[in-house]
mmCIF file with all atom_site columns, C-alpha atoms in Angstrom:
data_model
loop_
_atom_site.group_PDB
_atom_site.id
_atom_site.type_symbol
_atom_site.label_atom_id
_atom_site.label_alt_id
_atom_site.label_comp_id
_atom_site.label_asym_id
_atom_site.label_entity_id
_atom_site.label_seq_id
_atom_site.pdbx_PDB_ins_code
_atom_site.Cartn_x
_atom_site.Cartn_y
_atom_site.Cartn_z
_atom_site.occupancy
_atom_site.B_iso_or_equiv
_atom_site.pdbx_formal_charge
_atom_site.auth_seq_id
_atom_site.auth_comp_id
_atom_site.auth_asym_id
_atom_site.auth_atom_id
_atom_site.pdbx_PDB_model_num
ATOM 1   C CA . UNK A 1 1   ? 147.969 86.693  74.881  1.00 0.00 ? 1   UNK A CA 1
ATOM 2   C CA . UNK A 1 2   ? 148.539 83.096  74.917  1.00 0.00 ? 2   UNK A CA 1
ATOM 3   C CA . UNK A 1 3   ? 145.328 82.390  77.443  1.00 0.00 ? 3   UNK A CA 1
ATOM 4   C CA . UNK A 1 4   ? 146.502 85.004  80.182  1.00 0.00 ? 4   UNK A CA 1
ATOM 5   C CA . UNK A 1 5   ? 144.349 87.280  81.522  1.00 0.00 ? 5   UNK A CA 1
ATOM 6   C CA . UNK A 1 6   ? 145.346 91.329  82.844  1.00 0.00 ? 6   UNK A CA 1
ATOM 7   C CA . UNK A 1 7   ? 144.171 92.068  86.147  1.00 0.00 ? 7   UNK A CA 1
ATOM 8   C CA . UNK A 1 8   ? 144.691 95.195  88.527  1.00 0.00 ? 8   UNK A CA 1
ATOM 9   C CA . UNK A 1 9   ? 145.951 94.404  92.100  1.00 0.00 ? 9   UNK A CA 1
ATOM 10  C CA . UNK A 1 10  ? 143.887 96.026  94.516  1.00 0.00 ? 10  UNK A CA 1
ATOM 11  C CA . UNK A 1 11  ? 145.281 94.798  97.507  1.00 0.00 ? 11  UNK A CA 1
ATOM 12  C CA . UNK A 1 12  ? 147.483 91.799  99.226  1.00 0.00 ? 12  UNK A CA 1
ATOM 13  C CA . UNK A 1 13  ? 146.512 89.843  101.951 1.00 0.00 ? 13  UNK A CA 1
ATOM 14  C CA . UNK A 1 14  ? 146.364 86.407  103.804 1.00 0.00 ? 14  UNK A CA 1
ATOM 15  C CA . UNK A 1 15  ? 143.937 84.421  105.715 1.00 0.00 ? 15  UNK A CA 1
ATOM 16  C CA . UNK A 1 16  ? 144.557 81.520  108.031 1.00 0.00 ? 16  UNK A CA 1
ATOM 17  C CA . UNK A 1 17  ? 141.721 78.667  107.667 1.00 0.00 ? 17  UNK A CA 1
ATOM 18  C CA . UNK A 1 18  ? 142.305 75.475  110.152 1.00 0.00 ? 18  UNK A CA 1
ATOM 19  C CA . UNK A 1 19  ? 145.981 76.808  110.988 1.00 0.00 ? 19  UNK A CA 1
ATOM 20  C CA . UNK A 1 20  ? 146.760 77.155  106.843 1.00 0.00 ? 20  UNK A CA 1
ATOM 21  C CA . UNK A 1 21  ? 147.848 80.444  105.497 1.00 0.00 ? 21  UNK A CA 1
ATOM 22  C CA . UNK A 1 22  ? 146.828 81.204  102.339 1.00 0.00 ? 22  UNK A CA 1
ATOM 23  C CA . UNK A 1 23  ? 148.354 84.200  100.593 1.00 0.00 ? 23  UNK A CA 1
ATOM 24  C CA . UNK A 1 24  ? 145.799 85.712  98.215  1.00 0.00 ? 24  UNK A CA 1
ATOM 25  C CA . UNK A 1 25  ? 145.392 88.961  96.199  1.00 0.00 ? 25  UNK A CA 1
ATOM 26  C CA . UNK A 1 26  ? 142.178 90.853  95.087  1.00 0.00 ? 26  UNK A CA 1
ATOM 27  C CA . UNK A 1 27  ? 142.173 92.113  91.679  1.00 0.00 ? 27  UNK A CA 1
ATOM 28  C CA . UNK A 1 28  ? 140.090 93.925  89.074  1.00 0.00 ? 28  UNK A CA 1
ATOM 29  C CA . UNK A 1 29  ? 140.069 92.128  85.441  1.00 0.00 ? 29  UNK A CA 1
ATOM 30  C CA . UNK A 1 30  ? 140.802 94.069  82.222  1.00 0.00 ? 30  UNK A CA 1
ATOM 31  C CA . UNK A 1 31  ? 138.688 92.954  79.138  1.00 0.00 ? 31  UNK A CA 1
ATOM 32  C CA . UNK A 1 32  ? 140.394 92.620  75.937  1.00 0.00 ? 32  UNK A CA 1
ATOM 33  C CA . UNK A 1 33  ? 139.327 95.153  73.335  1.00 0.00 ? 33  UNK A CA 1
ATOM 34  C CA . UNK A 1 34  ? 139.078 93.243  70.135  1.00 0.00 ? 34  UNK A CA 1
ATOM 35  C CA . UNK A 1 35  ? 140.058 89.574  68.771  1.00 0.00 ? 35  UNK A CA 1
ATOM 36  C CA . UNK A 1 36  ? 143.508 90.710  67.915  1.00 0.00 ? 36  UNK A CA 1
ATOM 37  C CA . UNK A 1 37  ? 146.557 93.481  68.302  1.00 0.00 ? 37  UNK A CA 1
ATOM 38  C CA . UNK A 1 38  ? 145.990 96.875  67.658  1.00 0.00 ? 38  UNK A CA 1
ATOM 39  C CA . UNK A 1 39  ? 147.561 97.433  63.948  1.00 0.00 ? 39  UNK A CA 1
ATOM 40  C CA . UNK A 1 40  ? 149.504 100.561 64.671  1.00 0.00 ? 40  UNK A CA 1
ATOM 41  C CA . UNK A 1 41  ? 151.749 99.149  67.717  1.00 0.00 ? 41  UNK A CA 1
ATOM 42  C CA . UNK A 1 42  ? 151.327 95.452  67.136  1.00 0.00 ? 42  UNK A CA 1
ATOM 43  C CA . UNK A 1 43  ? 149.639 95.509  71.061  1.00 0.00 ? 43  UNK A CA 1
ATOM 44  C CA . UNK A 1 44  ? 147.222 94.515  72.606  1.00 0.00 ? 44  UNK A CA 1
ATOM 45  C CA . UNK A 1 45  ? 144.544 96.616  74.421  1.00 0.00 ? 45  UNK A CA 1
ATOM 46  C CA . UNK A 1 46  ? 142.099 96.389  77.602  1.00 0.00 ? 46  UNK A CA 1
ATOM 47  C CA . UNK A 1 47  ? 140.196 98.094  79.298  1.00 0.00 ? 47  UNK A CA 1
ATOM 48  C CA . UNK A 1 48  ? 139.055 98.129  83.003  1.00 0.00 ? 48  UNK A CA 1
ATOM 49  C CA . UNK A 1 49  ? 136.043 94.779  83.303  1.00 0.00 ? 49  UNK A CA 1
ATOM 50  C CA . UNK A 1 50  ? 133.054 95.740  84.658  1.00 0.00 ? 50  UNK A CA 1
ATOM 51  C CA . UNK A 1 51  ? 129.747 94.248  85.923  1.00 0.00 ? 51  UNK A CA 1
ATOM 52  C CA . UNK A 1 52  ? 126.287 94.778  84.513  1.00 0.00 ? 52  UNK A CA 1
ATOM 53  C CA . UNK A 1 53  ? 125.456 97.278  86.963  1.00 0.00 ? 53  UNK A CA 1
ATOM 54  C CA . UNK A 1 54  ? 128.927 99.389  86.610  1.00 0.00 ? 54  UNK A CA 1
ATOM 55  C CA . UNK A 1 55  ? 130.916 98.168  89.416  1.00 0.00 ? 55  UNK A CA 1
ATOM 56  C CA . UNK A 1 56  ? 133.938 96.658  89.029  1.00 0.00 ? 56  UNK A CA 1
ATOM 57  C CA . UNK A 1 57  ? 134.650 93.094  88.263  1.00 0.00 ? 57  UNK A CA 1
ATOM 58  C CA . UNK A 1 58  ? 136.641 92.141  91.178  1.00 0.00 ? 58  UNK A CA 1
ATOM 59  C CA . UNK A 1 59  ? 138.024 88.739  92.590  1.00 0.00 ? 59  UNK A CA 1
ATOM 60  C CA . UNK A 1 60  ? 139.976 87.256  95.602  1.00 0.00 ? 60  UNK A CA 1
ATOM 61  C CA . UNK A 1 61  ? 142.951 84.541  93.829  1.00 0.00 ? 61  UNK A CA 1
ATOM 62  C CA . UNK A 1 62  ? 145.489 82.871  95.333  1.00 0.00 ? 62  UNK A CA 1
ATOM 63  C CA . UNK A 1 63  ? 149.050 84.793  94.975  1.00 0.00 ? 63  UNK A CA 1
ATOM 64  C CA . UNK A 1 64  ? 150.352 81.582  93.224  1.00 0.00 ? 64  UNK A CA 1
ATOM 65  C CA . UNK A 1 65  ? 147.920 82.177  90.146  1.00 0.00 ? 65  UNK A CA 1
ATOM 66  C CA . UNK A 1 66  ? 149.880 85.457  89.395  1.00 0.00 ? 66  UNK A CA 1
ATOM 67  C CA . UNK A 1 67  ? 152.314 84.719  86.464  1.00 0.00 ? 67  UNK A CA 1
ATOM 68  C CA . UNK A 1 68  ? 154.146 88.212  86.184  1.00 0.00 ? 68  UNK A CA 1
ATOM 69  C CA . UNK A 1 69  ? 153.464 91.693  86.269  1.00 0.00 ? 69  UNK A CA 1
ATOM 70  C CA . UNK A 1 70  ? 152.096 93.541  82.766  1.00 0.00 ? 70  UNK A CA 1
ATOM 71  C CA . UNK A 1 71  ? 153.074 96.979  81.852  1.00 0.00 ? 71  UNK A CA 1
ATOM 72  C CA . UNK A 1 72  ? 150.418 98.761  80.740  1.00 0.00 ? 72  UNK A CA 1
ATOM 73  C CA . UNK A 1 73  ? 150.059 102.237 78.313  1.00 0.00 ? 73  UNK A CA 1
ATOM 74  C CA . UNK A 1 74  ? 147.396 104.279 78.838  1.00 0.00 ? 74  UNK A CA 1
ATOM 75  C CA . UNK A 1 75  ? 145.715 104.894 75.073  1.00 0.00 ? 75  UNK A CA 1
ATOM 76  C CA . UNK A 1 76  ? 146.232 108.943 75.277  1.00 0.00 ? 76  UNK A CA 1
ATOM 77  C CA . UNK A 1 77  ? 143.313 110.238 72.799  1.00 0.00 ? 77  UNK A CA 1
ATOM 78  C CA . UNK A 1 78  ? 143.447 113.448 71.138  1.00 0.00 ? 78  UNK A CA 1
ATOM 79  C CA . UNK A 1 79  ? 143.120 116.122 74.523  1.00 0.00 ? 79  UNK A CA 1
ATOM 80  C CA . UNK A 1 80  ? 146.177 117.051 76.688  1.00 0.00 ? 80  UNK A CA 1
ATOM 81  C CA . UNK A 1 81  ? 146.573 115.757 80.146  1.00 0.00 ? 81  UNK A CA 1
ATOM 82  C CA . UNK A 1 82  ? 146.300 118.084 82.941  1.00 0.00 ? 82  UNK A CA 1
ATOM 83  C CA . UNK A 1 83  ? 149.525 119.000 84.565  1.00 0.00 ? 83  UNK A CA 1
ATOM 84  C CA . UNK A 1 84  ? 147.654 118.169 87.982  1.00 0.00 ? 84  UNK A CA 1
ATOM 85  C CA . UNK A 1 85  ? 147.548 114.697 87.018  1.00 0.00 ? 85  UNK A CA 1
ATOM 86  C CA . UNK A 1 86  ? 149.387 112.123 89.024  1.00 0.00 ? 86  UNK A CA 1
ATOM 87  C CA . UNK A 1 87  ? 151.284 108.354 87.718  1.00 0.00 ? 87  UNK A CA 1
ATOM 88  C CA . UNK A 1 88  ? 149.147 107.008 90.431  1.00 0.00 ? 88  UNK A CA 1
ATOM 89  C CA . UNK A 1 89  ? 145.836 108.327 89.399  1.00 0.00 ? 89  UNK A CA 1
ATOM 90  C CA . UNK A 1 90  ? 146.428 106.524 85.345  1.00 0.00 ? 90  UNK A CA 1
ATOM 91  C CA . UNK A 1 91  ? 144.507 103.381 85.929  1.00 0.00 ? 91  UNK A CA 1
ATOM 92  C CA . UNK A 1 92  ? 141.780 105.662 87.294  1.00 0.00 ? 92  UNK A CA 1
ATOM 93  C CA . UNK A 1 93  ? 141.614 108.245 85.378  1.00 0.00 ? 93  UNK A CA 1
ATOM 94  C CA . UNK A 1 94  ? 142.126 106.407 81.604  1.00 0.00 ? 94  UNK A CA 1
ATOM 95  C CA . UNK A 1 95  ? 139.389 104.131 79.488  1.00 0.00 ? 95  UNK A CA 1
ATOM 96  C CA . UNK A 1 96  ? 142.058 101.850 78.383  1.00 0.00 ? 96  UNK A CA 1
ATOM 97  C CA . UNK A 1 97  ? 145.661 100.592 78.004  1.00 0.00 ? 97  UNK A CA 1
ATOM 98  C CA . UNK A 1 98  ? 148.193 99.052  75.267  1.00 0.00 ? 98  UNK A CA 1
ATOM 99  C CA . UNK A 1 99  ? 149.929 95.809  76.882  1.00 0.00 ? 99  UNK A CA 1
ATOM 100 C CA . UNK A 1 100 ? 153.138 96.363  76.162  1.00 0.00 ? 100 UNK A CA 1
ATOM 101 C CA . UNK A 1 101 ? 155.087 93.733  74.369  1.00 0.00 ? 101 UNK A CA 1
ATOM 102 C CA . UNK A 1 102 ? 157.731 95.640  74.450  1.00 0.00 ? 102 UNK A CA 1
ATOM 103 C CA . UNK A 1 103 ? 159.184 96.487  77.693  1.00 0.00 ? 103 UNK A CA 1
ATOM 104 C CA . UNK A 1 104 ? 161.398 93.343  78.196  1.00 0.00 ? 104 UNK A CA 1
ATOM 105 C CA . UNK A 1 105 ? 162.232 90.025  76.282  1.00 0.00 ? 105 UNK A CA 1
ATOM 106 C CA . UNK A 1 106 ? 159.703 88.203  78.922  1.00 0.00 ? 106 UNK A CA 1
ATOM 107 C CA . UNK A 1 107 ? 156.497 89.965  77.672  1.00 0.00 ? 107 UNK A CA 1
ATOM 108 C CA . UNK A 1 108 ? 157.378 89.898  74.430  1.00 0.00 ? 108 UNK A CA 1
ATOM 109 C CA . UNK A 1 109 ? 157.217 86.266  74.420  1.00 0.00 ? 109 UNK A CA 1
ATOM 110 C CA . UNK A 1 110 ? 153.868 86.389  76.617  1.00 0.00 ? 110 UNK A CA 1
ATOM 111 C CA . UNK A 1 111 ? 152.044 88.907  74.373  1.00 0.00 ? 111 UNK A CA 1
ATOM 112 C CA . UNK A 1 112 ? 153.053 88.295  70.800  1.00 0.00 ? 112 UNK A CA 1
#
């Protein structure tokens, strides 16, 4: 992915620090699964980064570090999806995620 990283905002925010603003942006990191693109869809996938003792692999970064958003696929599996299940509950709910190459000329470039 041509040395770019996923990452999950969490939440915007700024500080001021001797009267500088700084504009910054937690995040949680996505792992890459593997050394190279899944062979079916020519993807990559992640999965949600996590610390030794299960928490989440957070960090605080400076909102001019963030290159552009990613759009990511949940990877399904083989049981259905409960009809209770909400678009905002996906990153929660699912293991991992295809980066998809696909959704506009930009991130094609980025993730071949």
């Amino acid at each position: 992915m041509r040395g770019l990283n996923i990452a999950r905002v969490k939440c915007f925010f700024s500080f001021k620090f001797r009267w500088e603003v700084y504009p910054c942006v937690l995040i949680q990191w996505f792992d890459k699964i593997g050394d190279c693109v899944d062979e079916d869809t020519g993807m990559w996938i992640v999965q949600p980064s996590v610390l030794e003792d299960g928490s989440p692999n957070l960090s605080v970064i400076h909102i001019d570090t963030v290159y552009r958003t990613a759009h990511l696929i949940p990877v399904y599996g083989p049981d259905f999806i409960p009809h209770t299940l909400k678009f905002y509950h996906s990153y929660d709910i699912f293991r991992s995620f295809y980066v998809n190459k696909y959704a506009d000329h930009h991130a094609f470039k980025i993730a071949s």
